[in-house]
Coordinates of C-alpha atoms in Angstrom, one line a residue:
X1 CA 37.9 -22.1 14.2
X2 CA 34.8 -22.2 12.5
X3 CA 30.7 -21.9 13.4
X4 CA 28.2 -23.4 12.1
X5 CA 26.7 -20.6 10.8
X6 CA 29.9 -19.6 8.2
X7 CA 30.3 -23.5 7.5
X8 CA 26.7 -23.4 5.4
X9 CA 27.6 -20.4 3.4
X10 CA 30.3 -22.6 1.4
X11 CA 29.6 -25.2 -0.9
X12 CA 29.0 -28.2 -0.1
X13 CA 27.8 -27.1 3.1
X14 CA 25.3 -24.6 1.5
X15 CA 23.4 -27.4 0.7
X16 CA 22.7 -28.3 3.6
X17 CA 19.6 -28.9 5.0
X18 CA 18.9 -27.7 9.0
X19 CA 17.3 -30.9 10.8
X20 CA 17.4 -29.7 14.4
X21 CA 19.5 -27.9 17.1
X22 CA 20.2 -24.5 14.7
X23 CA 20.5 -22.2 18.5
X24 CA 23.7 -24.0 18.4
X25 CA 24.7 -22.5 15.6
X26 CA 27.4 -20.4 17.0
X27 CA 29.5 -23.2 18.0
X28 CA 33.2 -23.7 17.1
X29 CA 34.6 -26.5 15.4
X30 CA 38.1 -27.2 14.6
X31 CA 37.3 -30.5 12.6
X32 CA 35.0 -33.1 10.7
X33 CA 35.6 -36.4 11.9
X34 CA 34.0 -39.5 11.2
X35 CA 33.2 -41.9 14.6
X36 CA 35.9 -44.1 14.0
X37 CA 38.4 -40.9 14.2
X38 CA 40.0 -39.6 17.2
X39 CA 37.7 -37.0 18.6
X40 CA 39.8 -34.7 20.9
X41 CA 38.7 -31.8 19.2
X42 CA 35.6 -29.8 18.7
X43 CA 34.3 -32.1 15.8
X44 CA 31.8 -32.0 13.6
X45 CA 30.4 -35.6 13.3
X46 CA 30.1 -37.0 9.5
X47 CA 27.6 -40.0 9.5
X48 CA 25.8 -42.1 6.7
X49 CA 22.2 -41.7 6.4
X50 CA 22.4 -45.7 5.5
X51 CA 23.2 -47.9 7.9
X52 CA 22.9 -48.2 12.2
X53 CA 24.4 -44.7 12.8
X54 CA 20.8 -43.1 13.6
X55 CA 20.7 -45.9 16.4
X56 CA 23.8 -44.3 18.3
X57 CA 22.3 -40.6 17.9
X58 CA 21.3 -40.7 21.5
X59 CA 25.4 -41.4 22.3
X60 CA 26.9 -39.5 20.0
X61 CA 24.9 -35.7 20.6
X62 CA 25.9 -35.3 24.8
X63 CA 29.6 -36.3 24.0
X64 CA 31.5 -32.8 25.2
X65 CA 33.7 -32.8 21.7
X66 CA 31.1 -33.2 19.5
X67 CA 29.7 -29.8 18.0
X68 CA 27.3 -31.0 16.1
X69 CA 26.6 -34.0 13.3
X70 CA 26.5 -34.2 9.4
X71 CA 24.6 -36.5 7.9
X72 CA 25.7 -37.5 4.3
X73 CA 24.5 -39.0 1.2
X74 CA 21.7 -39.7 -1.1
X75 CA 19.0 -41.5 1.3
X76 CA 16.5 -40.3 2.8
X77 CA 16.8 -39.2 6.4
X78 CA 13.8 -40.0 9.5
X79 CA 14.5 -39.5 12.9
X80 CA 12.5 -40.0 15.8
X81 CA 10.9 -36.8 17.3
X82 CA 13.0 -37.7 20.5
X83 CA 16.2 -37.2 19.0
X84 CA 15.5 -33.8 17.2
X85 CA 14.0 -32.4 20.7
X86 CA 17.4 -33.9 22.3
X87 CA 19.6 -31.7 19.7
X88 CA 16.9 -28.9 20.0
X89 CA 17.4 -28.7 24.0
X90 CA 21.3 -29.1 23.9
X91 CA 21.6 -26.8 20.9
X92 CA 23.8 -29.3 18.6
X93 CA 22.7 -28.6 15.2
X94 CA 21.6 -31.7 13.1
X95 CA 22.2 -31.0 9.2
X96 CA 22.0 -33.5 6.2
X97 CA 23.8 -32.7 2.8
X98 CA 23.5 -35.0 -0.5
X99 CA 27.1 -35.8 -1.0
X100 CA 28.0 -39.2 -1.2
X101 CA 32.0 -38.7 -0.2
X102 CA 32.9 -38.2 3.6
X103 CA 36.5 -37.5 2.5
X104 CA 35.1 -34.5 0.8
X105 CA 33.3 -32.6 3.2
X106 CA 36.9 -33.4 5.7
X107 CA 38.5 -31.8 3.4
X108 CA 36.1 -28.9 2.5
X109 CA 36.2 -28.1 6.3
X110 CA 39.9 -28.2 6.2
X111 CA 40.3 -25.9 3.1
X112 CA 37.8 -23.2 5.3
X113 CA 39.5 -23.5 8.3
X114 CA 42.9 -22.6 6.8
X115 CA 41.7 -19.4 4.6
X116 CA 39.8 -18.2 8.0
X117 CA 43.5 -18.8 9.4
X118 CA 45.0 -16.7 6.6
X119 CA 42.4 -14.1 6.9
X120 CA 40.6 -15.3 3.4
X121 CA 37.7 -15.9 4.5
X122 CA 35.9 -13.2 2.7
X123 CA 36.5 -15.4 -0.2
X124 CA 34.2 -17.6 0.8
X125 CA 31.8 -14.6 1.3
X126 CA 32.4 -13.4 -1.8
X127 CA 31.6 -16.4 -3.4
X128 CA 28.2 -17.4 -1.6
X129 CA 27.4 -14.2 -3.7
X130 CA 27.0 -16.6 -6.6
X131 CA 25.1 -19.1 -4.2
X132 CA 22.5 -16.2 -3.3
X133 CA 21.8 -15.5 -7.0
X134 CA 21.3 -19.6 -7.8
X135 CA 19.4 -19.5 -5.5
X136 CA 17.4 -16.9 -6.4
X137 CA 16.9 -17.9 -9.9
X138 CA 16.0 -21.5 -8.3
X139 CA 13.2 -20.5 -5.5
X140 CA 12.1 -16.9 -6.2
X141 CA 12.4 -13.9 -4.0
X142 CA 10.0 -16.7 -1.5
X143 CA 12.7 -19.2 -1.5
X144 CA 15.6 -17.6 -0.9
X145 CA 14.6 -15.2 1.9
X146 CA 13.4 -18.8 3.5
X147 CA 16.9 -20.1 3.7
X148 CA 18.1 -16.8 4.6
X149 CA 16.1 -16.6 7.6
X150 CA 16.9 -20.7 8.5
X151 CA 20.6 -19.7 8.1
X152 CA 20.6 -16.8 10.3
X153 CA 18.1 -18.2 12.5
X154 CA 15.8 -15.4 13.1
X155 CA 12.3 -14.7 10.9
X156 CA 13.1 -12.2 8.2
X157 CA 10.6 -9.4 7.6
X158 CA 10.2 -7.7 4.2
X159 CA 9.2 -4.4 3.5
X160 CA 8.6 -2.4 0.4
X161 CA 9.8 1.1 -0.6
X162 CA 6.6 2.7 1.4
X163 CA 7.7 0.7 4.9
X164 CA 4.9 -1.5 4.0
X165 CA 5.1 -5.2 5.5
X166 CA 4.8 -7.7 2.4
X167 CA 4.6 -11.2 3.0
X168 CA 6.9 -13.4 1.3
X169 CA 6.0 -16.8 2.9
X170 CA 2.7 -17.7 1.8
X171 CA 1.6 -17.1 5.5
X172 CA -2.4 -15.6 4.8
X173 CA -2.6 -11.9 6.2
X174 CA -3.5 -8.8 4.9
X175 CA -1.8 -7.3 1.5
X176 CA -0.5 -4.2 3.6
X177 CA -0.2 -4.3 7.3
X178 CA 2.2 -1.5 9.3
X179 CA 3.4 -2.6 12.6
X180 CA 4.6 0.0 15.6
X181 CA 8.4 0.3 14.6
X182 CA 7.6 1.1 11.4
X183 CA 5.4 3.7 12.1
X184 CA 7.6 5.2 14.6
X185 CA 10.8 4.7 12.6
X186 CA 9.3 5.5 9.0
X187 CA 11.1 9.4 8.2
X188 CA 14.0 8.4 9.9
X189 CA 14.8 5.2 7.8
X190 CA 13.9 7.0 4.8
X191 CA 16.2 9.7 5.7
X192 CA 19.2 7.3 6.2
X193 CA 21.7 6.5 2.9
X194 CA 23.9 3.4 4.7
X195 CA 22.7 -0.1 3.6
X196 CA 23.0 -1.5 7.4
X197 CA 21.5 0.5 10.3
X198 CA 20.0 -0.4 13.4
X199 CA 16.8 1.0 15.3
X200 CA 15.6 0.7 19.0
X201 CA 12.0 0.8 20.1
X202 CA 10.5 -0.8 23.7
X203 CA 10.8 -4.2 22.6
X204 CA 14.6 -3.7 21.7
X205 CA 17.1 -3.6 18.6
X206 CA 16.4 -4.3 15.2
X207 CA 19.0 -4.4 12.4
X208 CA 17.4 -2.5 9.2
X209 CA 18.8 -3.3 6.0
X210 CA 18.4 -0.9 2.9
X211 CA 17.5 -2.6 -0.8
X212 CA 19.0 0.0 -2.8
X213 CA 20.2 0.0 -6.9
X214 CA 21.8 3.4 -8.0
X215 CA 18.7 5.6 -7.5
X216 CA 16.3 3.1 -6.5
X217 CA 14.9 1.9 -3.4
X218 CA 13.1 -1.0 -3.4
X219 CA 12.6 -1.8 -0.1
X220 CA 14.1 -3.0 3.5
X221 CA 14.3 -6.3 5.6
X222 CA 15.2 -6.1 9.2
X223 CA 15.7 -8.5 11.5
X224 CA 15.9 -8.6 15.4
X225 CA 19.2 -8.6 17.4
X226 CA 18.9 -11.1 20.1
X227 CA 21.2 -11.2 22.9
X228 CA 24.0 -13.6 21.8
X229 CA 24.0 -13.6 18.4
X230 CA 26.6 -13.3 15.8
X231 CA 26.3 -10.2 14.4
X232 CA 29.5 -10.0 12.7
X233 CA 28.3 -13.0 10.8
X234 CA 24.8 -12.7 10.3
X235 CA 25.7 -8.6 8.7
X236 CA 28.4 -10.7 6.2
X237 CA 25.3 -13.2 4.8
X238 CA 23.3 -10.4 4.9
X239 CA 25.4 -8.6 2.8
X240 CA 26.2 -11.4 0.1
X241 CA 22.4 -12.1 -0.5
X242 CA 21.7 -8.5 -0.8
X243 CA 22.5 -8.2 -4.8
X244 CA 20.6 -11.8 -5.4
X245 CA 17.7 -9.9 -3.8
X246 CA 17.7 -6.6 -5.4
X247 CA 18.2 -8.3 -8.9
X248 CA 14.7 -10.1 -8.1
X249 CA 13.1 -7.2 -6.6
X250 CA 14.0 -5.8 -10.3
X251 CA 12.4 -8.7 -12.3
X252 CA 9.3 -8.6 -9.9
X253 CA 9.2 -4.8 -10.0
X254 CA 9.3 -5.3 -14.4
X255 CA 6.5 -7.9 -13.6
X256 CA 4.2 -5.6 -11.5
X257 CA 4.9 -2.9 -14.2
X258 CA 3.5 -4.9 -17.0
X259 CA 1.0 -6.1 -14.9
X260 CA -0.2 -3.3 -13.3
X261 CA -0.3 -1.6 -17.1
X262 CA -2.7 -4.5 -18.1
X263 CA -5.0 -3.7 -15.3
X264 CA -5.0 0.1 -15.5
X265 CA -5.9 -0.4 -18.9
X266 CA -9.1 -2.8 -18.0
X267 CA -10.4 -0.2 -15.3
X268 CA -9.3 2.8 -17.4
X269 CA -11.8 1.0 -20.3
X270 CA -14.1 0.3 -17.7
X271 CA -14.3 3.9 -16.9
X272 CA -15.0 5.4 -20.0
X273 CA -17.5 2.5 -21.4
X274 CA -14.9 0.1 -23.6
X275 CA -15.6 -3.3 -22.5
X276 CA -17.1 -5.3 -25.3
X277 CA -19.5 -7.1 -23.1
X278 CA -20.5 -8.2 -19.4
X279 CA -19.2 -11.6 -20.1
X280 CA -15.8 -9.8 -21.3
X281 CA -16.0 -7.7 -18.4
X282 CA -16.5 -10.9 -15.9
X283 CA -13.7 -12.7 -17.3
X284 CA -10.9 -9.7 -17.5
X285 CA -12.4 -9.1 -13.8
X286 CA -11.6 -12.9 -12.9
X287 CA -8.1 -12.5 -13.9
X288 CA -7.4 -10.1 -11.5
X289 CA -9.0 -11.5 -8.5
X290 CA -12.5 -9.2 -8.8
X291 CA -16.1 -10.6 -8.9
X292 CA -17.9 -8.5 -11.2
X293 CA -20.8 -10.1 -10.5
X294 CA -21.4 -8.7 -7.4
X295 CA -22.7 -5.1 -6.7
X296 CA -20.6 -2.2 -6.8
X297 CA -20.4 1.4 -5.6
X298 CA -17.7 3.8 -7.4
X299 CA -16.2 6.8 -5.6
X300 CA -13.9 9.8 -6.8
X301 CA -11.7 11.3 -4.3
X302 CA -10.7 14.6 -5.3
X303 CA -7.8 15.9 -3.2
X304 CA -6.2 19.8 -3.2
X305 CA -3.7 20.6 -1.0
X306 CA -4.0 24.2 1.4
X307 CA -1.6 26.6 2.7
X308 CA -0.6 24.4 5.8
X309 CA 0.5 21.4 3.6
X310 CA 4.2 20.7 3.9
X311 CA 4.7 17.4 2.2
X312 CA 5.6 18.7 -1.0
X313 CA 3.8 16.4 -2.9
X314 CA 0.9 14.1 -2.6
X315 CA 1.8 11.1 -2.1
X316 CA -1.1 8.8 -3.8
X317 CA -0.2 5.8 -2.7
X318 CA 0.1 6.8 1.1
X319 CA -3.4 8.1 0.9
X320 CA -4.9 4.7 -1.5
X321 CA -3.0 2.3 1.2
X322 CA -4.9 4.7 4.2
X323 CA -8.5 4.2 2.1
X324 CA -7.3 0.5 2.0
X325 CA -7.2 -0.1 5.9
X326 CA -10.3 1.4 6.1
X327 CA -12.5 -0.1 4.0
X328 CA -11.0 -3.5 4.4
X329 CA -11.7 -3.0 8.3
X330 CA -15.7 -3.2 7.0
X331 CA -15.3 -6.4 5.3
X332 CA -15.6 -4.6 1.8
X333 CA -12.8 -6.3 -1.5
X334 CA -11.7 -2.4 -2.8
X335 CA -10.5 -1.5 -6.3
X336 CA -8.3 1.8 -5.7
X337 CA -6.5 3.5 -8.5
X338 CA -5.8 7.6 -9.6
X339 CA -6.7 8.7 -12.9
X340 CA -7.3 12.5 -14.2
X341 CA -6.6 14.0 -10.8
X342 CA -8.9 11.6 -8.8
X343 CA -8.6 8.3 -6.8
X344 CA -11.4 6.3 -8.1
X345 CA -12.8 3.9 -5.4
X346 CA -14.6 0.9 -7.0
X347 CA -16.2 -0.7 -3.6
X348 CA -17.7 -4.1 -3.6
X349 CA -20.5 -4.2 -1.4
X350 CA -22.1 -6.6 1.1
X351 CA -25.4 -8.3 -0.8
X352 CA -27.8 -8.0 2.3
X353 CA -27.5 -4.1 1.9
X354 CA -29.9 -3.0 -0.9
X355 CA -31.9 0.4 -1.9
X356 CA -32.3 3.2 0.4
X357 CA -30.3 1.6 2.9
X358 CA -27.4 0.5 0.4
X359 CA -27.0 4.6 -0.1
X360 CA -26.9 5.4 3.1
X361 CA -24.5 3.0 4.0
X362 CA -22.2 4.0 1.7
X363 CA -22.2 7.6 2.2
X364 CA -21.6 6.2 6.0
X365 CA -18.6 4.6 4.7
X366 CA -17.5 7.5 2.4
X367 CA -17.5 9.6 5.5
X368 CA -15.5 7.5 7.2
X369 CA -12.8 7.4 4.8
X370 CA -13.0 11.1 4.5
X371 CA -12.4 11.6 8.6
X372 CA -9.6 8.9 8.3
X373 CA -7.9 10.9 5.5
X374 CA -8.4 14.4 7.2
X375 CA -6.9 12.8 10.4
X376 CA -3.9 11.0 8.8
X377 CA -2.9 13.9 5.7
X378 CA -2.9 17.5 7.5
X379 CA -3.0 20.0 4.8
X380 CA -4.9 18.3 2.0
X381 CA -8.6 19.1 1.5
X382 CA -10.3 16.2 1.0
X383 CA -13.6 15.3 -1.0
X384 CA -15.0 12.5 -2.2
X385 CA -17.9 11.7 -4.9
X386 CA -20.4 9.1 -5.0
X387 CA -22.5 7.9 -8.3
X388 CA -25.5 6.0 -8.4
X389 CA -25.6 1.7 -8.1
X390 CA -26.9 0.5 -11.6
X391 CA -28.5 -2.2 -12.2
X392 CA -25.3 -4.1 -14.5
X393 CA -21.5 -3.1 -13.4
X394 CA -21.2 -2.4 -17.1
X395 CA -22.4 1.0 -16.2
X396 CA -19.3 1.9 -14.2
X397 CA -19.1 4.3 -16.2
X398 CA -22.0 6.2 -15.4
X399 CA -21.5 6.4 -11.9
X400 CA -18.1 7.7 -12.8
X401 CA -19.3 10.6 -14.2
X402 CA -22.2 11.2 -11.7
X403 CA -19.3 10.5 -8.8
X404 CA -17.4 13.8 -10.8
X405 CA -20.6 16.0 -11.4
X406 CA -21.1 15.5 -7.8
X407 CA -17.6 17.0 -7.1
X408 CA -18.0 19.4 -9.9
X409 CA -21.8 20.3 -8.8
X410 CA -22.4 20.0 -5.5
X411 CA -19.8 23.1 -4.6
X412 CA -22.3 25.3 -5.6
X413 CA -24.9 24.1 -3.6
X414 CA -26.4 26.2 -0.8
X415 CA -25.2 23.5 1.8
X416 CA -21.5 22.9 1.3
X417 CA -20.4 19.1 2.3
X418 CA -17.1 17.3 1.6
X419 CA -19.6 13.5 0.8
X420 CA -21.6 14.2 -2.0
X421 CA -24.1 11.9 -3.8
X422 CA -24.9 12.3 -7.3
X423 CA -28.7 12.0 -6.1
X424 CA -28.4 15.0 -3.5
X425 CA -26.7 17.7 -5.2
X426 CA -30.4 18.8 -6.3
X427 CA -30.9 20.7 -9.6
X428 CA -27.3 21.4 -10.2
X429 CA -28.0 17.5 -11.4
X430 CA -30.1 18.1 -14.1
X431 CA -28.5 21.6 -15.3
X432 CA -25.1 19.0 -16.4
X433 CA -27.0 17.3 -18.9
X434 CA -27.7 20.7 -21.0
X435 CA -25.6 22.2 -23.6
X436 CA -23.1 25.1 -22.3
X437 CA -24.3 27.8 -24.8
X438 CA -28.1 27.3 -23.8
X439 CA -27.1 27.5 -20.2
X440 CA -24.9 31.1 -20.6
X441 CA -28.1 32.6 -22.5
X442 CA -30.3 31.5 -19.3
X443 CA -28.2 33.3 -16.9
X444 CA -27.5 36.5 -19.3
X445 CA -30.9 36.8 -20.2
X446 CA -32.0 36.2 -16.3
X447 CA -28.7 38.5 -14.9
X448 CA -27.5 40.3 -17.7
X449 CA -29.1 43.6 -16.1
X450 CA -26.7 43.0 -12.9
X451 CA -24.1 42.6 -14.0
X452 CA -24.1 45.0 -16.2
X453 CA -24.5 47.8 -13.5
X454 CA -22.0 46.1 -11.7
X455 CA -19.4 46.4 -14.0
X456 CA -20.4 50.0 -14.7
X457 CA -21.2 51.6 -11.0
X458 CA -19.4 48.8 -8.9
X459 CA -22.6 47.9 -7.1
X460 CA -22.2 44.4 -5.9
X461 CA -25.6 43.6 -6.9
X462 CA -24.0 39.9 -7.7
X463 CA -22.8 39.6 -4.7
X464 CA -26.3 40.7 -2.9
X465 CA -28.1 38.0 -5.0
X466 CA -26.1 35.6 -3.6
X467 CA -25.3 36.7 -0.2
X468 CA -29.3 36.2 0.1
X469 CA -30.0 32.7 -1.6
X470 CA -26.8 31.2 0.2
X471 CA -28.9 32.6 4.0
X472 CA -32.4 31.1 2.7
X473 CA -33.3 34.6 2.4
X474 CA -32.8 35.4 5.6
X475 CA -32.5 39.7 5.9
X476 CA -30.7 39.5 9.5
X477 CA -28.3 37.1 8.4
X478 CA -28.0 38.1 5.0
X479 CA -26.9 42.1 6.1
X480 CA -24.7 40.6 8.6
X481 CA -22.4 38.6 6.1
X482 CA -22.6 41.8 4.0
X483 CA -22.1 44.1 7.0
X484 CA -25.1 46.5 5.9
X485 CA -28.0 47.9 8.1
X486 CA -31.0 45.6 7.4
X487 CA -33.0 48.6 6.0
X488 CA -30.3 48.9 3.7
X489 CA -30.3 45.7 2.7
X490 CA -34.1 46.3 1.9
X491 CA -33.8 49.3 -0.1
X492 CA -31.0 47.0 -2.2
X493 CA -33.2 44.0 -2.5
X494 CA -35.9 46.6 -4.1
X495 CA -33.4 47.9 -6.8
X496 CA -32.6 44.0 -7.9
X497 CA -36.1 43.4 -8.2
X498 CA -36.6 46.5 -10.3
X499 CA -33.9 46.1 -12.3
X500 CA -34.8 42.1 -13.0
X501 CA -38.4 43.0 -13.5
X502 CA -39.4 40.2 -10.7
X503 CA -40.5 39.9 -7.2
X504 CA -38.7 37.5 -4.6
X505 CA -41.9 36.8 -2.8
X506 CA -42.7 34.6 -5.8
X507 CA -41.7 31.1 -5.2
X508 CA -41.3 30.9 -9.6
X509 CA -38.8 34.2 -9.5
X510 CA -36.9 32.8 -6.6
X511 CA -36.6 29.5 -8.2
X512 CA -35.4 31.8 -11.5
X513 CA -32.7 33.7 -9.9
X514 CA -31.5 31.2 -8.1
X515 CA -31.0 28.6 -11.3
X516 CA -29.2 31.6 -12.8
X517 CA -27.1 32.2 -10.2
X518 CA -25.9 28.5 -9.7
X519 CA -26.0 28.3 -14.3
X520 CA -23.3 31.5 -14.0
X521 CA -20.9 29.8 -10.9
X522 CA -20.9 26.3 -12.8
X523 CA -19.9 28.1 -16.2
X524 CA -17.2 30.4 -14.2

């Protein structure tokens, strides 16, 4: 015999429309009758939406051999909320379809009962294939997961490549949202290569299923496994709608592609100072959901991995999804992309913050990225850049570049941080702005003597020089890092200032060694 859930993946059954009852979905029938028939048999009941049938619902659903009812035809169907929580209780599904013939659907029951007799049935399977990809082509990637899940009577879930929940229903939410099981179950599902699989965690079973073309894996849906259900069947739909869904998840996939290469175009010209005009700029921003018209703050997130990394690679969009959660979680819209080596972080901020307190915040929020990141990716260094808020978002550009001088720069400050602002990294800031060649005659002219007689006698004068800027000319702590007597450290201190003609209790020949010193590091 059949159930209710194999009738509606055959035509004309799989156009059928679920009113009510769908629990009942497992139940056998052996036949559709009409009420004038002889109903001795688990029947499915065929009635006309036209006419006084609805009136004898209420008789019709408690009778022991009926299964469930049809309605057919053209019409439009209404019934009372009292019937459809009767079918609901007893669990007799209530289904419409828009054919017109009663001797039809008899006989297209008939015609599936015998090839489930003959063991064809996966005929029918095989041909719902078709169905899946009308479907498809019909209702989008939206539609057909819909019916999917009102077929198999469980809510369908939908994850991307990354384990990523993506909503498919037009339910509002977040863009990205991980939930316990996938957390706990990520490595292991990527590890597995069969299409069906199932996964326990405390709440119970889930059935995972793999959305996979040659190479290419674009994703999962899973399911829970309820006591009861048909699994058998619900595995065999499954199955026939997988190649309807993979061959969207290819044309969506082509979409986002040329999509995505429009808009990392727009920020890429954005970056480097190629939009036409702030009213160009507004509009390009419009189209992909981003109010240029508010104030922004760009970031550079420079990442380099260390010798405890064990990922292999980085994996960009792990650590852009991670910055996502967290500055979402402030209420702030986030633009997040990699280009040359960075992730570039294009934050919109809150209005009511402004000035001093506007930089503070944000360096507050960079930090909190940076501790999230550090946390979540062991064995990646981590540090971020900020640039300056100017006054028109046109500038983007500039605090790009200040957002890399601070990464580039602000290492060879005396205090080493992994959140640097372009307006802290002190006169490192103003030595980017001057021509290479005038900077290596500075620190030749200013050093030359050094390291000359480091080269020749293997002094480690250099290494002196610095060793006692980097401890604020401290002599205790400086002879310590160098493991020297402070005496000696004396005496050495002496032969630099002999040998550079100046004298470090000068504020001006501090401030002159110590520009040369950070000119030579920046050029090296």
């Amino acid at each position: 015999m059949l159930v209710f859930q194999e009738i509606v993946s055959s035509s004309p059954f799989d156009q059928a429309e679920i009113i009510a009852g769908w629990k009942g979905k497992d139940r056998f029938i052996a036949q559709a009758a009409a009420p004038t028939d002889a109903l001795e048999a688990a029947s499915l009941l065929l009635l006309p939406k036209c006419g006084d049938a609805r009136s004898l619902l209420a008789d019709y659903l408690p009778q022991p051999n009926v299964q469930g009812i049809l309605f057919y035809g053209a019409e439009e169907l209404i019934l009372s909320p009292a019937i459809l929580q009767m079918a609901e209780t007893i669990g007799k599904p209530i289904l419409t379809v828009p054919v017109s013939n009663p001797d039809s659907l008899k006989k297209a029951i008939t015609d599936l009962q015998q090839l489930k007799s003959m063991g064809f049935f996966h005929l029918v399977w095989e041909r719902s294939a078709n169905y899946w990809l009308q479907l498809g082509q019909r209702r989008g990637l939206s539609g057909l997961l819909s019916r999917l899940g009102a077929i198999i009577g469980e809510e369908i879930h939908f994850l991307d490549k990354h384990f990523y929940m993506k909503n498919w229903n037009g339910k509002s939410g977040p863009e990205e949202q991980r939930i316990d099981l996938q957390a706990s179950y990520y490595q292991e599902a990527k590890s597995r290569t069969d299409v069906f699989f199932m996964l326990k965690d405390a709440a119970g079973e889930v059935l995972l299923i793999r959305l996979q073309s040659e190479e290419q894996l674009y994703g999962f849906i899973f399911i829970s496994i309820r006591p009861g259900m048909m699994l058998d069947v619900t595995i065999e739909q499954l199955t026939n709608a997988i190649p309807a869904l993979i061959s969207l998840l290819k044309n969506e996939e082509a979409v986002l592609r040329a999509h995505q290469s429009y808009k990392e175009q727009f920020l890429t010209n954005l970056l480097y100072n190629n939009i036409e005009s702030e009213q160009t700029l507004l509009s390009l921003g419009r189209q992909w959901g981003w109010d240029f018209t508010k104030p922004t703050q760009l970031m550079a997130v420079r990442m380099n991995v260390t010798a405890t990394f064990t990922g292999g690679t980085i994996d960009q969009n792990q650590i852009i999804s991670q910055i996502r959660s967290v500055v979402q979680a402030h209420f702030h819209t986030l633009i997040a992309f990699p280009i040359q080596g960075f992730i570039v972080l294009i934050v919109f901020d809150s209005p009511a913050i402004t000035g001093k307190n506007q930089k503070e915040y944000m360096v507050s929020l960079a930090e909190k990225i940076l501790h999230s990141l550090k946390t979540t990716f062991s064995g990646i260094d981590f540090q971020i850049g900020l640039g300056r808020q100017h006054p028109s978002n046109m500038e983007c550009f500039r605090s790009f570049y200040e957002a890399k001088v601070a990464l580039e720069l602000g290492k060879y400050e005396t205090k080493h941080r992994a959140v640097l602002h372009f307006e802290d990294i002190g006169i490192a800031r103003l030595l980017a702005n001057i021509h290479n060649d005038i900077l290596h005659d500075y620190y030749q002219e200013t050093l030359g003597e050094l390291i000359r007689m480091d080269q020749e006698n293997e002094d480690f004068y250099l290494d002196t020089v610095e060793a006692f800027f980097t401890n604020n000319a401290d002599i205790n702590a400086t002879a310590e890092q160098l493991f020297i007597h402070p005496n000696t450290l004396r005496k050495r201190i002496k032969k630099i200032e002999s040998l550079l003609n100046v004298d470090f209790n000068l504020l001006d020949d501090l401030v002159k060694i110590d520009v040369a010193i950070k000119i030579m590091k920046m050029l090296k």
